[in-house]
PDB file of C-alpha atoms in Angstrom:
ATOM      1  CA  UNK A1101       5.132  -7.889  19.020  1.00 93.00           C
ATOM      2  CA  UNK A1102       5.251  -3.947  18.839  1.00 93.00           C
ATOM      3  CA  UNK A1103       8.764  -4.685  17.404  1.00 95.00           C
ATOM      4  CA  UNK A1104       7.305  -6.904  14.193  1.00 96.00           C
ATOM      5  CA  UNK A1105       4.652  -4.119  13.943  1.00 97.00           C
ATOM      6  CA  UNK A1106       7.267  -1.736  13.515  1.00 97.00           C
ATOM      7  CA  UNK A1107       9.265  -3.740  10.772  1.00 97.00           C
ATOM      8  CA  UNK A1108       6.016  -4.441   8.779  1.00 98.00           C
ATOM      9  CA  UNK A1109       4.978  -1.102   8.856  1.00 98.00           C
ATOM     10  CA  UNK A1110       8.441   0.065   7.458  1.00 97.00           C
ATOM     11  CA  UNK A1111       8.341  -2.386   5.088  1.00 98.00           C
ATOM     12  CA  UNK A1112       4.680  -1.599   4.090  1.00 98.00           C
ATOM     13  CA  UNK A1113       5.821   2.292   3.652  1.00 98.00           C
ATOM     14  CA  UNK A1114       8.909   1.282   2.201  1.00 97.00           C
ATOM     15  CA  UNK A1115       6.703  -1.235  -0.729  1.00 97.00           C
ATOM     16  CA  UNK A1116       3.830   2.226  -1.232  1.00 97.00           C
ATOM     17  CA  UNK A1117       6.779   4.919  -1.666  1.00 97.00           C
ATOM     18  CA  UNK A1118       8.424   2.610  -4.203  1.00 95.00           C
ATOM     19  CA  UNK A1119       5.302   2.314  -5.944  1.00 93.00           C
ATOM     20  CA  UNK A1120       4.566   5.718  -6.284  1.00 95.00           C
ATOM     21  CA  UNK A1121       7.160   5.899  -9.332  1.00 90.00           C
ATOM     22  CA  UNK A1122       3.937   5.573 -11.551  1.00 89.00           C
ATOM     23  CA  UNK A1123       3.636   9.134 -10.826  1.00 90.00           C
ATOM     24  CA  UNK A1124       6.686   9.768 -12.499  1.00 92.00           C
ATOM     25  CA  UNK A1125       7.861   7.156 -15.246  1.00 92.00           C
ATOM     26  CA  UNK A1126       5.366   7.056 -18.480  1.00 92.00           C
ATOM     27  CA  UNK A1127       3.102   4.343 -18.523  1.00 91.00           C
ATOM     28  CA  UNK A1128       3.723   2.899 -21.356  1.00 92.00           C
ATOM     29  CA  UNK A1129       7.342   1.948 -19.956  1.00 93.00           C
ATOM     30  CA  UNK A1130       5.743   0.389 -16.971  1.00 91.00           C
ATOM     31  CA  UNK A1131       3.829  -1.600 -18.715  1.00 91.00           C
ATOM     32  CA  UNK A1132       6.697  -2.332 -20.954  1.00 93.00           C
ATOM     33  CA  UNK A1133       8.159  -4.233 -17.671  1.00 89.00           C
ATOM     34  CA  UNK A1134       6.371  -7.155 -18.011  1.00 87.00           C
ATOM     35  CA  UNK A1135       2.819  -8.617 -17.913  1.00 84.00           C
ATOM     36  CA  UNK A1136       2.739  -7.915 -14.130  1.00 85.00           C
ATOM     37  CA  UNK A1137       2.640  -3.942 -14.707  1.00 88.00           C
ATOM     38  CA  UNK A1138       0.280  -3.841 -17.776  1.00 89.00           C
ATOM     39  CA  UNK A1139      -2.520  -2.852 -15.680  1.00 92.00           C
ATOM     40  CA  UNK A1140      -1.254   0.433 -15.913  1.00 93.00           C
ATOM     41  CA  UNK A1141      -3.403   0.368 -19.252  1.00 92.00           C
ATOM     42  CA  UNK A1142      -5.998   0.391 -17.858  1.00 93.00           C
ATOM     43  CA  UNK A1143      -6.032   3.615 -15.896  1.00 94.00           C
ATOM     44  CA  UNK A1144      -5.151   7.299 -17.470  1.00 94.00           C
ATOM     45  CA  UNK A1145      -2.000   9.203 -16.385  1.00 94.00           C
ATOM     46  CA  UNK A1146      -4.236  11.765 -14.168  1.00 94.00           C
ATOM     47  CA  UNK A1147      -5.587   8.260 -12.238  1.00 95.00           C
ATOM     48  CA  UNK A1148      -2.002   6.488 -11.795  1.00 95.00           C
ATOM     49  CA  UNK A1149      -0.939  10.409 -10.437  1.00 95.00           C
ATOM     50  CA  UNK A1150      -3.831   9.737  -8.043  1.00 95.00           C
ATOM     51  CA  UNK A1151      -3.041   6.764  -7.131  1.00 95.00           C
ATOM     52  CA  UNK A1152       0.537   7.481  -6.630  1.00 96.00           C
ATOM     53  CA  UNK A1153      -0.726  10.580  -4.620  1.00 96.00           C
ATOM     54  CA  UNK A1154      -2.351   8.151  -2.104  1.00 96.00           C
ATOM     55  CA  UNK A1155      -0.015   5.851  -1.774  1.00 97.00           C
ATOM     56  CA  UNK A1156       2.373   8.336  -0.819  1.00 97.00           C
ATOM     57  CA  UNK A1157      -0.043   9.985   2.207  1.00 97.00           C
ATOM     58  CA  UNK A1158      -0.643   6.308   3.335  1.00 98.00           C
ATOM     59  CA  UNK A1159       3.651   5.822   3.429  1.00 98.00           C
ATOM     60  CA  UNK A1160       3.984   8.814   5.743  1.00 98.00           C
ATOM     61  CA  UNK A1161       0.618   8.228   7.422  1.00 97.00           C
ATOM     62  CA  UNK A1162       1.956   4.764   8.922  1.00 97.00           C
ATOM     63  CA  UNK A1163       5.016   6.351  10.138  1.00 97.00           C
ATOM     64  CA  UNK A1164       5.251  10.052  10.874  1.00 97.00           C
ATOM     65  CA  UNK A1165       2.113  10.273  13.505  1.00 96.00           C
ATOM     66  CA  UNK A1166       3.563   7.647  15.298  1.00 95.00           C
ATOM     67  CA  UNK A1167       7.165   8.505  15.342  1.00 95.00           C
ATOM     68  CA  UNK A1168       6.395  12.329  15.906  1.00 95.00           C
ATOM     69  CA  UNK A1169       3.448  11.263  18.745  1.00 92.00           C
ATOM     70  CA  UNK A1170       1.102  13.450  17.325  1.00 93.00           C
ATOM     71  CA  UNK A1171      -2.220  11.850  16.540  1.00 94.00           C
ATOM     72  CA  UNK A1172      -0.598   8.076  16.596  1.00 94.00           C
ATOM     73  CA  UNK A1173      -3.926   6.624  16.075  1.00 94.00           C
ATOM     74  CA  UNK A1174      -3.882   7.547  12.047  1.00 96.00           C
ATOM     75  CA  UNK A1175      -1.031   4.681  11.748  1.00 97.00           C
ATOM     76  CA  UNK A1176      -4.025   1.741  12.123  1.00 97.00           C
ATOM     77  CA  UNK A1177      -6.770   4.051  10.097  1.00 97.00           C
ATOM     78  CA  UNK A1178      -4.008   4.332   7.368  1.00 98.00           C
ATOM     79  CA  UNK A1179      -3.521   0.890   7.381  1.00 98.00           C
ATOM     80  CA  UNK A1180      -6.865   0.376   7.316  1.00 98.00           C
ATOM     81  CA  UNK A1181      -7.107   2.727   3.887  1.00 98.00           C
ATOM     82  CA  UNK A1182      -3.760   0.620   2.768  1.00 98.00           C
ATOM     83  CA  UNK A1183      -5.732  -2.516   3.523  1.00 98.00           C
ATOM     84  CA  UNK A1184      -8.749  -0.938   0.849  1.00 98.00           C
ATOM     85  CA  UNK A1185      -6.655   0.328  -1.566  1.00 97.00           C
ATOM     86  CA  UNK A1186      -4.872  -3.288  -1.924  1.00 97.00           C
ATOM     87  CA  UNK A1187      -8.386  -4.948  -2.080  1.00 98.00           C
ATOM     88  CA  UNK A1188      -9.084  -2.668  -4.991  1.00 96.00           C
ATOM     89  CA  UNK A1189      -5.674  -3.414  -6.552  1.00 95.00           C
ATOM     90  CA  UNK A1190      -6.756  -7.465  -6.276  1.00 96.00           C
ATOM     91  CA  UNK A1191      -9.580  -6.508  -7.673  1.00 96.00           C
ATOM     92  CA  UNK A1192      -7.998  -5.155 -10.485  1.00 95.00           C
ATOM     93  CA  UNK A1193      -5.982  -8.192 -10.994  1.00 93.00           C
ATOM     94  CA  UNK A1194      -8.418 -10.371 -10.818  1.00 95.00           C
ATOM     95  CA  UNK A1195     -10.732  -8.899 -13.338  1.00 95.00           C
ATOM     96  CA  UNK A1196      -7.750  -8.848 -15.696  1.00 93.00           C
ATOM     97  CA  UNK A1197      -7.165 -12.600 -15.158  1.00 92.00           C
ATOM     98  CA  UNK A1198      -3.972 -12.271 -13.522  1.00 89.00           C
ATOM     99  CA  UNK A1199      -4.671 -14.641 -11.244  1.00 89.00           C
ATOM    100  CA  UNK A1200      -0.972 -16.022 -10.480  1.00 87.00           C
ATOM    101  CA  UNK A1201       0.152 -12.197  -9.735  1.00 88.00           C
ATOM    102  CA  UNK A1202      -2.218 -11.461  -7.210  1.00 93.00           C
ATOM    103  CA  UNK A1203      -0.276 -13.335  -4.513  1.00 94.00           C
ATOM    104  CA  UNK A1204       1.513  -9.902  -3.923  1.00 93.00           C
ATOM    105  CA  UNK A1205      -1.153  -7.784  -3.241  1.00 95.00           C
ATOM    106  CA  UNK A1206      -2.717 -10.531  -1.256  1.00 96.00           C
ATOM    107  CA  UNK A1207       0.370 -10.538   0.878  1.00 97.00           C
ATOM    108  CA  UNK A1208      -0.242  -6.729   1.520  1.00 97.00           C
ATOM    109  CA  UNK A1209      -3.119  -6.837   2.293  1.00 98.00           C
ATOM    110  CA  UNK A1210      -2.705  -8.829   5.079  1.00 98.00           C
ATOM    111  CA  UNK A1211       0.538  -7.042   6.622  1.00 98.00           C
ATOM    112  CA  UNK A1212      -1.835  -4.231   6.266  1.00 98.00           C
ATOM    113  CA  UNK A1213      -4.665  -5.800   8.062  1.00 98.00           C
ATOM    114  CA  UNK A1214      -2.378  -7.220  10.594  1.00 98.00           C
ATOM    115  CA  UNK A1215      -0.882  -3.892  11.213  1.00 98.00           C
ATOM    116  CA  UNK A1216      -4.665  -2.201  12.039  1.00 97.00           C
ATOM    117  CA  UNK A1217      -5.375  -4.957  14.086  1.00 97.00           C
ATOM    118  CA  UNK A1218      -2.562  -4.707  16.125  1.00 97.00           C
ATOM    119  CA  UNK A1219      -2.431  -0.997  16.190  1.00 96.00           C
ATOM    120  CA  UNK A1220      -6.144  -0.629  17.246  1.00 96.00           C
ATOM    121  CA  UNK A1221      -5.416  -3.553  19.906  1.00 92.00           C
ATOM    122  CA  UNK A1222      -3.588  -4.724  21.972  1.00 91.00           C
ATOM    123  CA  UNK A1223      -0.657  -2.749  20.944  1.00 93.00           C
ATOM    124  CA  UNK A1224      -2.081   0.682  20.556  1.00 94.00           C
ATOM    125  CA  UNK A1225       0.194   3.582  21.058  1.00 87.00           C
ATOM    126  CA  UNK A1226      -0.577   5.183  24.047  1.00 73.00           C
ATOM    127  CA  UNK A1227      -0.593   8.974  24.415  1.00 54.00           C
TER     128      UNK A1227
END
């Protein structure tokens, strides 16, 4: 189990640090993407930085403490703060109707949740 943890917390890092391009690529052409990204509307450029900003932290919180074995127990609090920030992003989609595209942040959510769980459980790093 410790070995699916692993691989669904890389993957988890993997999915935040590609996400934090809306630091870095005008909204506008997100949103140009596709219905999927328009939310991106919604928020100002200083709030998507923000955003970006945190998603970033939580990428190299679920790695680095564990993989450097200093403080490992901020991998399941960050996934905890993952798991919140992805029930604010399905709130977002939700409130904009985009019912069919919330699947993904569903799925998340749940690797996220799963990943605390197991973290603060039965597979806890030990020091």
């Amino acid at each position: 189990m410790n070995t699916v943890l692993w691989i669904l917390t890389g993957l988890l890092a993997a999915a935040l640090l590609v996400s934090t391009s809306k630091a870095f690529v005008p909204r506008e052409k997100i949103a140009s993407a596709g219905p999927t990204a328009e939310w991106v509307l919604d928020f100002s450029p200083a709030a998507l930085r923000g955003i970006a900003a945190l998603e970033f932290l939580a990428a190299i919180g679920l790695i680095l403490p564990a993989v450097l074995g200093i403080a490992p127990v901020l991998v399941p609090v960050t996934a905890t703060c993952v798991a919140l920030l992805f029930v604010g992003a399905t709130a977002v989609r939700l409130r904009r109707g985009e019912r069919k595209t919330v699947v993904g942040d569903l799925v998340y959510l749940a690797i996220a949740v799963f990943i605390a769980i197991g973290r603060f459980g039965p597979w806890a790093f030990t020091s």
